[in-house]
Amino acid sequence: MLKEFYTVTTVVNGQSYKRVIEPRMSLCDFLRDELDLTGTHVGCEHGVCGACTILVDGLPVRSCLMLAPHADGADIQTIEGLANEDGELNVLQWAFREKHALQCGFCTPGFLTTITAFLAENPNPDREEVREALSGNTCRCTGYQHIIDAVLLAAETMRADK
Amino acid sequence: MKPARFKYANPKTLNDALSLRAEYEDESRFLAGGQSLLPTMAFRLAQPEILIDLNWLHELNYVRLETSGAIRVGATVRHREMQVNRLIIDHQPLVNEAVFQVAHQQIRNRGTLCGNLAHADPSSEMPAVMLALEARFHAKSIDTDRWIEAVDFFLGVFETALEGPEMLIEIELPSMPERIGTSFMELSRRPGDYAMMGVAVVLTLNKDGTCANCRLAFCNASDTAVLAPKAMASLVGKPVNEETVRAVANIVQTELDPPDNINASSAYKTHLAGVLTRRALLKAVERASGGARAAA
Ligand SMILES: Cc1cc2nc3c(=O)[nH]c(=O)nc-3n(C[C@H](O)[C@H](O)[C@H](O)COP(=O)(O)OP(=O)(O)OC[C@H]3O[C@@H](n4cnc5c(N)ncnc54)[C@H](O)[C@@H]3O)c2cc1C
Ligand code: FES
Ligand code: FES
């Protein structure tokens, strides 16, 4: 019953993977070191910065506060899975570029995954709701205002596209 | 910043989880949402030799309405469920209101109510909510099975009445009869941060609109969530209006003696406790007299 190793079978960005790992491995290390998906960034490794946010079964979570075994049987989406199928930036990514919502880009994968889920639940947010939704993500460069602008632009564009 | 090595158990039944815990009582820890334990392990402040992961225990993943009108929430139910579950929204408005103040959405998607309560952080919102509601805590081990009242559950900073191999398997939130109004209010530096001060109010009115019962519980005011019994008693039998509520807030300010911390001095926290009590009571009386609760 006590395991020193664990076999994880999981789907990430539509592709299946199977790996044998030590259970103490965090999910972000699993993605980066085992699957070479290095778009998920690791800032603090203890849950405060949000850089490592990914979508597990559609919901944003901190991948540094999950163990790799928690990926077993899950359907995961990371920053690498957000762009359109032809490789073009999706609407949210485009809006980030349009509004200068990133500078160094370290925090960006965490923001984009967080906001992807947020806009799916709330397609027509006001500025205050956007601020609240972003509260779990830290950005040291932008001062957040442009990120909020980008989210509002993305929401507006997505509504118009529907 | 990586956890120390541990052996991992992923029991599929409650019985297996409790047996493992009984067998390895001293060297094991339960892992629920991991939103408090995993950071502690990353810092190596906790180095359990054996981690008993509750995430595979589907039998404890329920929110259930009892015939008594009470709601039971199983050990693996995540904070998010308190935001979206219809039973919680309809029957436990205080829990539903307060959960939005617990951490950020990414953490609420993963952390559990029971894990949060077992963790017993005095600045957490939910312990105060449980005290205000008079919730009951169901503790079980392979040999024991008992219920603990909220007032007896929180013993100190990160310290609860759970003994040795016990698991908190579920919480019972009592039913809310007529003429009850609740409110949760806090002030924090950013949305999602721990509160500098927070109050949970459960107010019951008599038919004539006077106060029949009043419960005021505070987070971040002591080394556990605490009630303010003198302030609570002072309102009973009186009408609930600007003037009486102000008097209650004044008593709260003399009754609490919150410790200083990096975000707020004791004096500031005491000030906030008064302001929040006054506002939350006025909100609760509005809801108890029909307003928001009838509309919901
Ligand atoms: C950045 C950040 C901000 C946060 N902000 C807040 C906040 O504002 N307010 C707030 O309240 N919380 C906050 N939290 C903490 C969060 O709410 C956690 O989810 C919660 O404290 C613990 O629940 P968990 O399910 O994640 O438990 P875990 O982390 O898995 O476990 C916590 C402890 O409880 C024990 N345990 C877990 N389940 C049981 C059980 N069923 N029986 C017995 N023991 C058990 C574990 O062994 C461990 O010791 C924050 C966390 C982070 C990372
Ligand atoms: S790296 Fe996960 S929250 Fe900072
Ligand atoms: S763009 Fe540099 S941290 Fe956000």
CSV table of N, CA, C and O in Angstrom, one decimal, chain B residues 46-157:
chain,number,residue,atom,x,y,z
B,46,ALA,N,7.3,20.7,7.6
B,46,ALA,CA,6.7,19.4,7.8
B,46,ALA,C,7.5,18.4,6.9
B,46,ALA,O,7.7,18.6,5.7
B,47,GLN,N,7.8,17.2,7.5
B,47,GLN,CA,8.5,16.2,6.7
B,47,GLN,C,7.9,14.8,7.1
B,47,GLN,O,8.5,14.0,7.7
B,48,PRO,N,6.6,14.6,6.7
B,48,PRO,CA,6.0,13.3,7.1
B,48,PRO,C,6.7,12.2,6.3
B,48,PRO,O,7.1,12.4,5.2
B,49,GLU,N,6.9,11.1,7.0
B,49,GLU,CA,7.5,9.9,6.3
B,49,GLU,C,6.5,9.3,5.4
B,49,GLU,O,6.8,8.7,4.4
B,50,ILE,N,5.2,9.4,5.8
B,50,ILE,CA,4.1,8.8,5.0
B,50,ILE,C,3.0,9.8,4.8
B,50,ILE,O,2.6,10.4,5.7
B,51,LEU,N,2.6,9.9,3.6
B,51,LEU,CA,1.5,10.8,3.2
B,51,LEU,C,0.3,10.0,2.8
B,51,LEU,O,0.4,9.2,1.9
B,52,ILE,N,-0.8,10.1,3.6
B,52,ILE,CA,-2.0,9.4,3.2
B,52,ILE,C,-2.9,10.4,2.5
B,52,ILE,O,-3.5,11.3,3.1
B,53,ASP,N,-3.0,10.2,1.2
B,53,ASP,CA,-3.7,11.1,0.3
B,53,ASP,C,-5.2,10.8,0.3
B,53,ASP,O,-5.6,9.7,-0.1
B,54,LEU,N,-6.0,11.8,0.7
B,54,LEU,CA,-7.4,11.6,0.8
B,54,LEU,C,-8.1,11.9,-0.6
B,54,LEU,O,-9.3,11.7,-0.7
B,55,ASN,N,-7.3,12.3,-1.6
B,55,ASN,CA,-8.0,12.8,-2.8
B,55,ASN,C,-8.6,11.6,-3.6
B,55,ASN,O,-9.3,11.9,-4.6
B,56,TRP,N,-8.4,10.4,-3.2
B,56,TRP,CA,-8.9,9.3,-4.0
B,56,TRP,C,-10.1,8.7,-3.2
B,56,TRP,O,-10.7,7.6,-3.6
B,57,LEU,N,-10.5,9.3,-2.1
B,57,LEU,CA,-11.6,8.8,-1.3
B,57,LEU,C,-13.0,9.4,-1.8
B,57,LEU,O,-13.5,10.3,-1.2
B,58,HIS,N,-13.5,8.8,-2.8
B,58,HIS,CA,-14.7,9.4,-3.4
B,58,HIS,C,-15.9,9.3,-2.4
B,58,HIS,O,-16.8,10.1,-2.5
B,59,GLU,N,-15.9,8.4,-1.5
B,59,GLU,CA,-17.0,8.3,-0.6
B,59,GLU,C,-17.2,9.5,0.3
B,59,GLU,O,-18.3,9.6,0.9
B,60,LEU,N,-16.2,10.3,0.5
B,60,LEU,CA,-16.4,11.5,1.4
B,60,LEU,C,-16.6,12.8,0.6
B,60,LEU,O,-16.6,13.9,1.1
B,61,ASN,N,-16.9,12.6,-0.7
B,61,ASN,CA,-17.1,13.8,-1.6
B,61,ASN,C,-18.6,14.1,-1.7
B,61,ASN,O,-19.1,13.8,-2.8
B,62,TYR,N,-19.2,14.5,-0.7
B,62,TYR,CA,-20.6,14.8,-0.7
B,62,TYR,C,-21.0,16.1,0.0
B,62,TYR,O,-20.4,16.5,1.0
B,63,VAL,N,-22.1,16.7,-0.5
B,63,VAL,CA,-22.8,17.8,0.3
B,63,VAL,C,-24.2,17.3,0.3
B,63,VAL,O,-24.8,17.0,-0.7
B,64,ARG,N,-24.7,17.0,1.6
B,64,ARG,CA,-25.9,16.3,1.7
B,64,ARG,C,-26.9,17.0,2.6
B,64,ARG,O,-26.5,17.6,3.6
B,65,LEU,N,-28.2,17.0,2.2
B,65,LEU,CA,-29.2,17.6,3.1
B,65,LEU,C,-29.8,16.5,3.9
B,65,LEU,O,-30.4,15.5,3.4
B,66,GLU,N,-29.8,16.7,5.3
B,66,GLU,CA,-30.3,15.7,6.2
B,66,GLU,C,-31.8,16.0,6.4
B,66,GLU,O,-32.3,17.1,6.1
B,67,THR,N,-32.6,15.0,6.9
B,67,THR,CA,-34.0,15.2,7.1
B,67,THR,C,-34.2,16.3,8.2
B,67,THR,O,-35.2,17.0,8.1
B,68,SER,N,-33.2,16.5,9.0
B,68,SER,CA,-33.3,17.6,10.1
B,68,SER,C,-33.2,19.0,9.5
B,68,SER,O,-33.4,20.0,10.1
B,69,GLY,N,-32.8,19.0,8.2
B,69,GLY,CA,-32.5,20.3,7.6
B,69,GLY,C,-31.1,20.7,7.7
B,69,GLY,O,-30.6,21.7,7.0
B,70,ALA,N,-30.3,20.0,8.4
B,70,ALA,CA,-28.8,20.2,8.5
B,70,ALA,C,-28.2,19.8,7.2
B,70,ALA,O,-28.7,19.0,6.4
B,71,ILE,N,-27.0,20.4,6.9
B,71,ILE,CA,-26.2,20.0,5.7
B,71,ILE,C,-24.9,19.4,6.2
B,71,ILE,O,-24.3,19.9,7.1
B,72,ARG,N,-24.6,18.3,5.6
B,72,ARG,CA,-23.3,17.6,5.9
B,72,ARG,C,-22.3,17.8,4.7
B,72,ARG,O,-22.7,17.5,3.6
B,73,VAL,N,-21.1,18.1,5.0
B,73,VAL,CA,-20.1,18.3,4.0
B,73,VAL,C,-18.9,17.3,4.3
B,73,VAL,O,-18.3,17.4,5.4
B,74,GLY,N,-18.7,16.4,3.4
B,74,GLY,CA,-17.6,15.4,3.6
B,74,GLY,C,-16.2,15.9,3.4
B,74,GLY,O,-16.0,17.0,2.9
B,75,ALA,N,-15.3,15.1,3.9
B,75,ALA,CA,-13.9,15.6,4.0
B,75,ALA,C,-13.2,16.0,2.7
B,75,ALA,O,-12.2,16.8,2.8
B,76,THR,N,-13.6,15.5,1.6
B,76,THR,CA,-12.9,15.8,0.4
B,76,THR,C,-13.5,16.9,-0.5
B,76,THR,O,-13.1,17.2,-1.6
B,77,VAL,N,-14.6,17.5,0.1
B,77,VAL,CA,-15.3,18.6,-0.7
B,77,VAL,C,-14.5,19.8,-0.7
B,77,VAL,O,-14.1,20.3,0.4
B,78,ARG,N,-14.3,20.4,-1.8
B,78,ARG,CA,-13.4,21.5,-2.0
B,78,ARG,C,-14.1,22.9,-1.7
B,78,ARG,O,-15.3,23.0,-1.8
B,79,HIS,N,-13.3,23.9,-1.4
B,79,HIS,CA,-13.9,25.2,-1.2
B,79,HIS,C,-14.8,25.6,-2.3
B,79,HIS,O,-15.8,26.2,-2.1
B,80,ARG,N,-14.4,25.3,-3.5
B,80,ARG,CA,-15.2,25.7,-4.7
B,80,ARG,C,-16.7,25.3,-4.6
B,80,ARG,O,-17.6,26.0,-5.0
B,81,GLU,N,-16.9,24.1,-4.0
B,81,GLU,CA,-18.2,23.6,-3.9
B,81,GLU,C,-19.1,24.5,-3.0
B,81,GLU,O,-20.3,24.7,-3.3
B,82,MET,N,-18.5,25.2,-2.0
B,82,MET,CA,-19.2,26.1,-1.2
B,82,MET,C,-19.6,27.3,-2.0
B,82,MET,O,-20.5,28.1,-1.6
B,83,GLN,N,-19.0,27.6,-3.1
B,83,GLN,CA,-19.3,28.7,-4.0
B,83,GLN,C,-20.5,28.4,-4.9
B,83,GLN,O,-21.3,29.2,-5.2
B,84,VAL,N,-20.5,27.1,-5.4
B,84,VAL,CA,-21.4,26.8,-6.5
B,84,VAL,C,-22.5,25.8,-6.1
B,84,VAL,O,-23.5,25.6,-6.9
B,85,ASN,N,-22.4,25.1,-5.0
B,85,ASN,CA,-23.4,24.0,-4.7
B,85,ASN,C,-24.7,24.6,-4.3
B,85,ASN,O,-24.8,25.5,-3.5
B,86,ARG,N,-25.8,24.1,-5.0
B,86,ARG,CA,-27.1,24.6,-4.8
B,86,ARG,C,-27.6,24.5,-3.3
B,86,ARG,O,-28.2,25.4,-2.7
B,87,LEU,N,-27.3,23.4,-2.7
B,87,LEU,CA,-27.7,23.2,-1.3
B,87,LEU,C,-27.0,24.2,-0.4
B,87,LEU,O,-27.6,24.7,0.6
B,88,ILE,N,-25.7,24.5,-0.6
B,88,ILE,CA,-25.0,25.5,0.2
B,88,ILE,C,-25.6,26.9,0.0
B,88,ILE,O,-25.9,27.6,0.9
B,89,ILE,N,-25.8,27.2,-1.3
B,89,ILE,CA,-26.4,28.5,-1.6
B,89,ILE,C,-27.7,28.7,-1.0
B,89,ILE,O,-28.0,29.7,-0.4
B,90,ASP,N,-28.6,27.7,-1.0
B,90,ASP,CA,-30.0,27.8,-0.5
B,90,ASP,C,-30.0,27.7,1.0
B,90,ASP,O,-30.9,28.4,1.6
B,91,HIS,N,-29.2,26.8,1.6
B,91,HIS,CA,-29.4,26.5,3.0
B,91,HIS,C,-28.3,27.1,3.9
B,91,HIS,O,-28.5,27.2,5.1
B,92,GLN,N,-27.2,27.5,3.4
B,92,GLN,CA,-26.1,28.0,4.2
B,92,GLN,C,-25.5,29.2,3.6
B,92,GLN,O,-24.3,29.3,3.2
B,93,PRO,N,-26.3,30.3,3.6
B,93,PRO,CA,-25.8,31.6,3.0
B,93,PRO,C,-24.5,32.1,3.6
B,93,PRO,O,-23.7,32.7,2.9
B,94,LEU,N,-24.3,31.8,4.9
B,94,LEU,CA,-23.1,32.4,5.6
B,94,LEU,C,-21.8,31.7,5.0
B,94,LEU,O,-20.8,32.4,4.7
B,95,VAL,N,-21.9,30.4,4.9
B,95,VAL,CA,-20.8,29.7,4.3
B,95,VAL,C,-20.5,30.1,2.9
B,95,VAL,O,-19.3,30.4,2.5
B,96,ASN,N,-21.6,30.3,2.1
B,96,ASN,CA,-21.4,30.7,0.8
B,96,ASN,C,-20.9,32.1,0.6
B,96,ASN,O,-20.0,32.4,-0.2
B,97,GLU,N,-21.3,33.0,1.5
B,97,GLU,CA,-20.8,34.4,1.5
B,97,GLU,C,-19.3,34.4,1.9
B,97,GLU,O,-18.5,35.1,1.3
B,98,ALA,N,-18.9,33.6,2.9
B,98,ALA,CA,-17.6,33.7,3.5
B,98,ALA,C,-16.5,33.0,2.6
B,98,ALA,O,-15.4,33.5,2.5
B,99,VAL,N,-16.9,32.0,1.8
B,99,VAL,CA,-15.9,31.2,1.1
B,99,VAL,C,-15.2,32.1,0.0
B,99,VAL,O,-14.1,31.9,-0.3
B,100,PHE,N,-16.0,33.1,-0.5
B,100,PHE,CA,-15.3,34.0,-1.5
B,100,PHE,C,-14.2,34.8,-0.9
B,100,PHE,O,-13.4,35.3,-1.7
B,101,GLN,N,-14.1,34.8,0.4
B,101,GLN,CA,-13.0,35.5,1.0
B,101,GLN,C,-11.8,34.6,1.3
B,101,GLN,O,-10.7,35.0,1.8
B,102,VAL,N,-12.0,33.3,1.1
B,102,VAL,CA,-10.9,32.3,1.4
B,102,VAL,C,-10.0,32.2,0.2
B,102,VAL,O,-10.4,31.7,-0.8
B,103,ALA,N,-8.8,32.7,0.3
B,103,ALA,CA,-7.8,32.6,-0.7
B,103,ALA,C,-8.3,33.0,-2.1
B,103,ALA,O,-9.2,33.8,-2.2
B,104,HIS,N,-7.6,32.6,-3.1
B,104,HIS,CA,-7.9,32.9,-4.5
B,104,HIS,C,-8.6,31.7,-5.2
B,104,HIS,O,-8.5,30.6,-4.7
B,105,GLN,N,-9.1,32.0,-6.3
B,105,GLN,CA,-9.9,30.9,-7.0
B,105,GLN,C,-9.1,29.7,-7.2
B,105,GLN,O,-9.5,28.6,-7.0
B,106,GLN,N,-7.8,29.8,-7.6
B,106,GLN,CA,-7.0,28.7,-7.9
B,106,GLN,C,-6.8,27.8,-6.6
B,106,GLN,O,-6.7,26.6,-6.7
B,107,ILE,N,-6.8,28.4,-5.5
B,107,ILE,CA,-6.7,27.7,-4.2
B,107,ILE,C,-8.0,27.1,-3.8
B,107,ILE,O,-8.1,26.0,-3.3
B,108,ARG,N,-9.1,27.9,-4.0
B,108,ARG,CA,-10.4,27.3,-3.7
B,108,ARG,C,-10.8,26.2,-4.6
B,108,ARG,O,-11.6,25.3,-4.2
B,109,ASN,N,-10.2,26.1,-5.7
B,109,ASN,CA,-10.5,24.9,-6.6
B,109,ASN,C,-9.9,23.7,-6.1
B,109,ASN,O,-10.2,22.6,-6.6
B,110,ARG,N,-9.0,23.8,-5.1
B,110,ARG,CA,-8.2,22.6,-4.7
B,110,ARG,C,-8.4,22.4,-3.2
B,110,ARG,O,-8.6,21.2,-2.8
B,111,GLY,N,-8.3,23.4,-2.4
B,111,GLY,CA,-8.4,23.3,-0.9
B,111,GLY,C,-9.8,22.8,-0.5
B,111,GLY,O,-10.8,23.0,-1.2
B,112,THR,N,-9.8,22.1,0.7
B,112,THR,CA,-11.1,21.6,1.1
B,112,THR,C,-11.6,22.3,2.4
B,112,THR,O,-10.7,22.8,3.1
B,113,LEU,N,-12.9,22.3,2.7
B,113,LEU,CA,-13.4,22.9,3.9
B,113,LEU,C,-12.8,22.1,5.1
B,113,LEU,O,-12.3,22.8,6.1
B,114,CYS,N,-12.9,20.8,5.1
B,114,CYS,CA,-12.4,20.1,6.3
B,114,CYS,C,-10.9,20.2,6.5
B,114,CYS,O,-10.5,20.3,7.6
B,115,GLY,N,-10.2,20.2,5.4
B,115,GLY,CA,-8.7,20.4,5.5
B,115,GLY,C,-8.4,21.8,6.1
B,115,GLY,O,-7.6,21.9,7.0
B,116,ASN,N,-9.2,22.8,5.7
B,116,ASN,CA,-9.0,24.1,6.2
B,116,ASN,C,-9.3,24.2,7.7
B,116,ASN,O,-8.6,24.8,8.5
B,117,LEU,N,-10.4,23.5,8.2
B,117,LEU,CA,-10.7,23.5,9.6
B,117,LEU,C,-9.7,22.6,10.4
B,117,LEU,O,-9.4,23.0,11.5
B,118,ALA,N,-9.3,21.5,9.9
B,118,ALA,CA,-8.3,20.7,10.6
B,118,ALA,C,-7.0,21.4,10.7
B,118,ALA,O,-6.2,21.2,11.7
B,119,HIS,N,-6.7,22.3,9.8
B,119,HIS,CA,-5.5,23.1,9.8
B,119,HIS,C,-5.5,24.1,10.9
B,119,HIS,O,-4.5,24.4,11.6
B,120,ALA,N,-6.7,24.7,11.2
B,120,ALA,CA,-7.0,25.5,12.4
B,120,ALA,C,-6.1,26.8,12.4
B,120,ALA,O,-5.5,27.1,13.4
B,121,ASP,N,-6.0,27.4,11.3
B,121,ASP,CA,-5.2,28.7,11.3
B,121,ASP,C,-6.2,29.8,11.9
B,121,ASP,O,-7.3,29.9,11.4
B,122,PRO,N,-5.7,30.5,12.9
B,122,PRO,CA,-6.6,31.5,13.6
B,122,PRO,C,-7.1,32.6,12.6
B,122,PRO,O,-8.1,33.3,12.9
B,123,SER,N,-6.3,32.8,11.5
B,123,SER,CA,-6.7,33.9,10.7
B,123,SER,C,-7.6,33.4,9.5
B,123,SER,O,-8.1,34.2,8.7
B,124,SER,N,-7.9,32.1,9.5
B,124,SER,CA,-8.8,31.6,8.5
B,124,SER,C,-10.3,32.0,8.8
B,124,SER,O,-10.7,32.2,9.9
B,125,GLU,N,-11.0,32.2,7.7
B,125,GLU,CA,-12.4,32.6,7.8
B,125,GLU,C,-13.3,31.5,8.4
B,125,GLU,O,-14.2,31.7,9.2
B,126,MET,N,-13.1,30.3,7.9
B,126,MET,CA,-14.1,29.2,8.1
B,126,MET,C,-14.2,28.8,9.6
B,126,MET,O,-15.4,28.5,10.0
B,127,PRO,N,-13.2,28.8,10.3
B,127,PRO,CA,-13.3,28.4,11.8
B,127,PRO,C,-14.3,29.4,12.5
B,127,PRO,O,-15.2,29.0,13.2
B,128,ALA,N,-14.2,30.7,12.1
B,128,ALA,CA,-15.1,31.7,12.7
B,128,ALA,C,-16.6,31.4,12.3
B,128,ALA,O,-17.5,31.5,13.1
B,129,VAL,N,-16.7,31.1,11.0
B,129,VAL,CA,-18.0,30.8,10.5
B,129,VAL,C,-18.6,29.6,11.2
B,129,VAL,O,-19.8,29.6,11.6
B,130,MET,N,-17.8,28.6,11.4
B,130,MET,CA,-18.3,27.3,12.1
B,130,MET,C,-18.7,27.7,13.6
B,130,MET,O,-19.7,27.2,14.1
B,131,LEU,N,-17.9,28.5,14.2
B,131,LEU,CA,-18.3,28.9,15.6
B,131,LEU,C,-19.6,29.7,15.6
B,131,LEU,O,-20.5,29.5,16.5
B,132,ALA,N,-19.8,30.6,14.7
B,132,ALA,CA,-21.0,31.4,14.6
B,132,ALA,C,-22.2,30.5,14.3
B,132,ALA,O,-23.3,30.7,14.9
B,133,LEU,N,-22.0,29.5,13.5
B,133,LEU,CA,-23.1,28.6,13.1
B,133,LEU,C,-23.4,27.5,14.1
B,133,LEU,O,-24.4,26.8,14.0
B,134,GLU,N,-22.5,27.3,15.0
B,134,GLU,CA,-22.6,26.1,15.9
B,134,GLU,C,-22.5,24.8,15.1
B,134,GLU,O,-23.4,23.9,15.4
B,135,ALA,N,-21.6,24.8,14.2
B,135,ALA,CA,-21.4,23.5,13.4
B,135,ALA,C,-20.9,22.4,14.3
B,135,ALA,O,-20.3,22.7,15.4
B,136,ARG,N,-21.0,21.2,13.8
B,136,ARG,CA,-20.5,20.0,14.6
B,136,ARG,C,-19.5,19.3,13.7
B,136,ARG,O,-19.6,19.3,12.5
B,137,PHE,N,-18.5,18.8,14.3
B,137,PHE,CA,-17.3,18.1,13.7
B,137,PHE,C,-17.3,16.6,13.9
B,137,PHE,O,-17.3,16.2,15.1
B,138,HIS,N,-17.4,15.9,12.9
B,138,HIS,CA,-17.4,14.4,13.0
B,138,HIS,C,-16.0,13.8,12.9
B,138,HIS,O,-15.4,13.9,11.8
B,139,ALA,N,-15.5,13.3,14.0
B,139,ALA,CA,-14.1,12.7,14.0
B,139,ALA,C,-14.2,11.2,14.1
B,139,ALA,O,-15.0,10.7,14.9
B,140,LYS,N,-13.4,10.6,13.3
B,140,LYS,CA,-13.4,9.1,13.3
B,140,LYS,C,-12.0,8.5,13.2
B,140,LYS,O,-11.2,9.1,12.5
B,141,SER,N,-11.8,7.5,13.9
B,141,SER,CA,-10.6,6.7,13.7
B,141,SER,C,-11.1,5.2,13.6
B,141,SER,O,-12.3,5.0,13.7
B,142,ILE,N,-10.2,4.3,13.4
B,142,ILE,CA,-10.6,2.9,13.2
B,142,ILE,C,-11.3,2.4,14.5
B,142,ILE,O,-12.2,1.6,14.4
B,143,ASP,N,-11.0,3.0,15.7
B,143,ASP,CA,-11.7,2.5,16.9
B,143,ASP,C,-12.6,3.5,17.5
B,143,ASP,O,-13.3,3.1,18.4
B,144,THR,N,-12.7,4.7,17.1
B,144,THR,CA,-13.5,5.7,17.7
B,144,THR,C,-14.4,6.4,16.7
B,144,THR,O,-14.1,6.5,15.5
B,145,ASP,N,-15.4,7.0,17.2
B,145,ASP,CA,-16.4,7.7,16.3
B,145,ASP,C,-17.1,8.7,17.2
B,145,ASP,O,-17.8,8.3,18.1
B,146,ARG,N,-16.9,10.0,17.1
B,146,ARG,CA,-17.5,11.0,17.9
B,146,ARG,C,-17.8,12.3,17.2
B,146,ARG,O,-17.2,12.6,16.2
B,147,TRP,N,-18.6,13.1,17.8
B,147,TRP,CA,-18.9,14.4,17.3
B,147,TRP,C,-18.4,15.5,18.3
B,147,TRP,O,-18.5,15.3,19.5
B,148,ILE,N,-17.8,16.5,17.7
B,148,ILE,CA,-17.2,17.6,18.6
B,148,ILE,C,-17.9,18.9,18.2
B,148,ILE,O,-18.1,19.2,17.0
B,149,GLU,N,-18.3,19.6,19.2
B,149,GLU,CA,-18.9,20.9,19.0
B,149,GLU,C,-17.9,22.0,18.5
B,149,GLU,O,-16.7,21.9,19.0
B,150,ALA,N,-18.3,22.9,17.7
B,150,ALA,CA,-17.4,23.9,17.2
B,150,ALA,C,-16.6,24.6,18.3
B,150,ALA,O,-15.4,24.8,18.3
B,151,VAL,N,-17.3,24.9,19.4
B,151,VAL,CA,-16.6,25.7,20.5
B,151,VAL,C,-15.5,24.8,21.2
B,151,VAL,O,-14.6,25.3,21.8
B,152,ASP,N,-15.6,23.5,21.0
B,152,ASP,CA,-14.6,22.6,21.6
B,152,ASP,C,-13.5,22.2,20.6
B,152,ASP,O,-12.6,21.5,21.0
B,153,PHE,N,-13.7,22.6,19.4
B,153,PHE,CA,-12.8,22.0,18.3
B,153,PHE,C,-11.4,22.7,18.2
B,153,PHE,O,-10.4,22.1,18.1
B,154,PHE,N,-11.5,24.0,18.3
B,154,PHE,CA,-10.3,24.8,18.0
B,154,PHE,C,-9.5,25.1,19.4
B,154,PHE,O,-10.1,25.8,20.2
B,155,LEU,N,-8.3,24.6,19.5
B,155,LEU,CA,-7.7,24.7,20.8
B,155,LEU,C,-6.5,25.7,20.8
B,155,LEU,O,-6.2,26.2,21.9
B,156,GLY,N,-5.9,26.0,19.7
B,156,GLY,CA,-4.8,26.9,19.6
B,156,GLY,C,-4.4,27.1,18.2
B,156,GLY,O,-5.1,26.6,17.3
B,157,VAL,N,-3.3,27.8,18.0
B,157,VAL,CA,-2.8,28.0,16.6
B,157,VAL,C,-2.4,26.6,16.0
B,157,VAL,O,-1.6,25.9,16.6
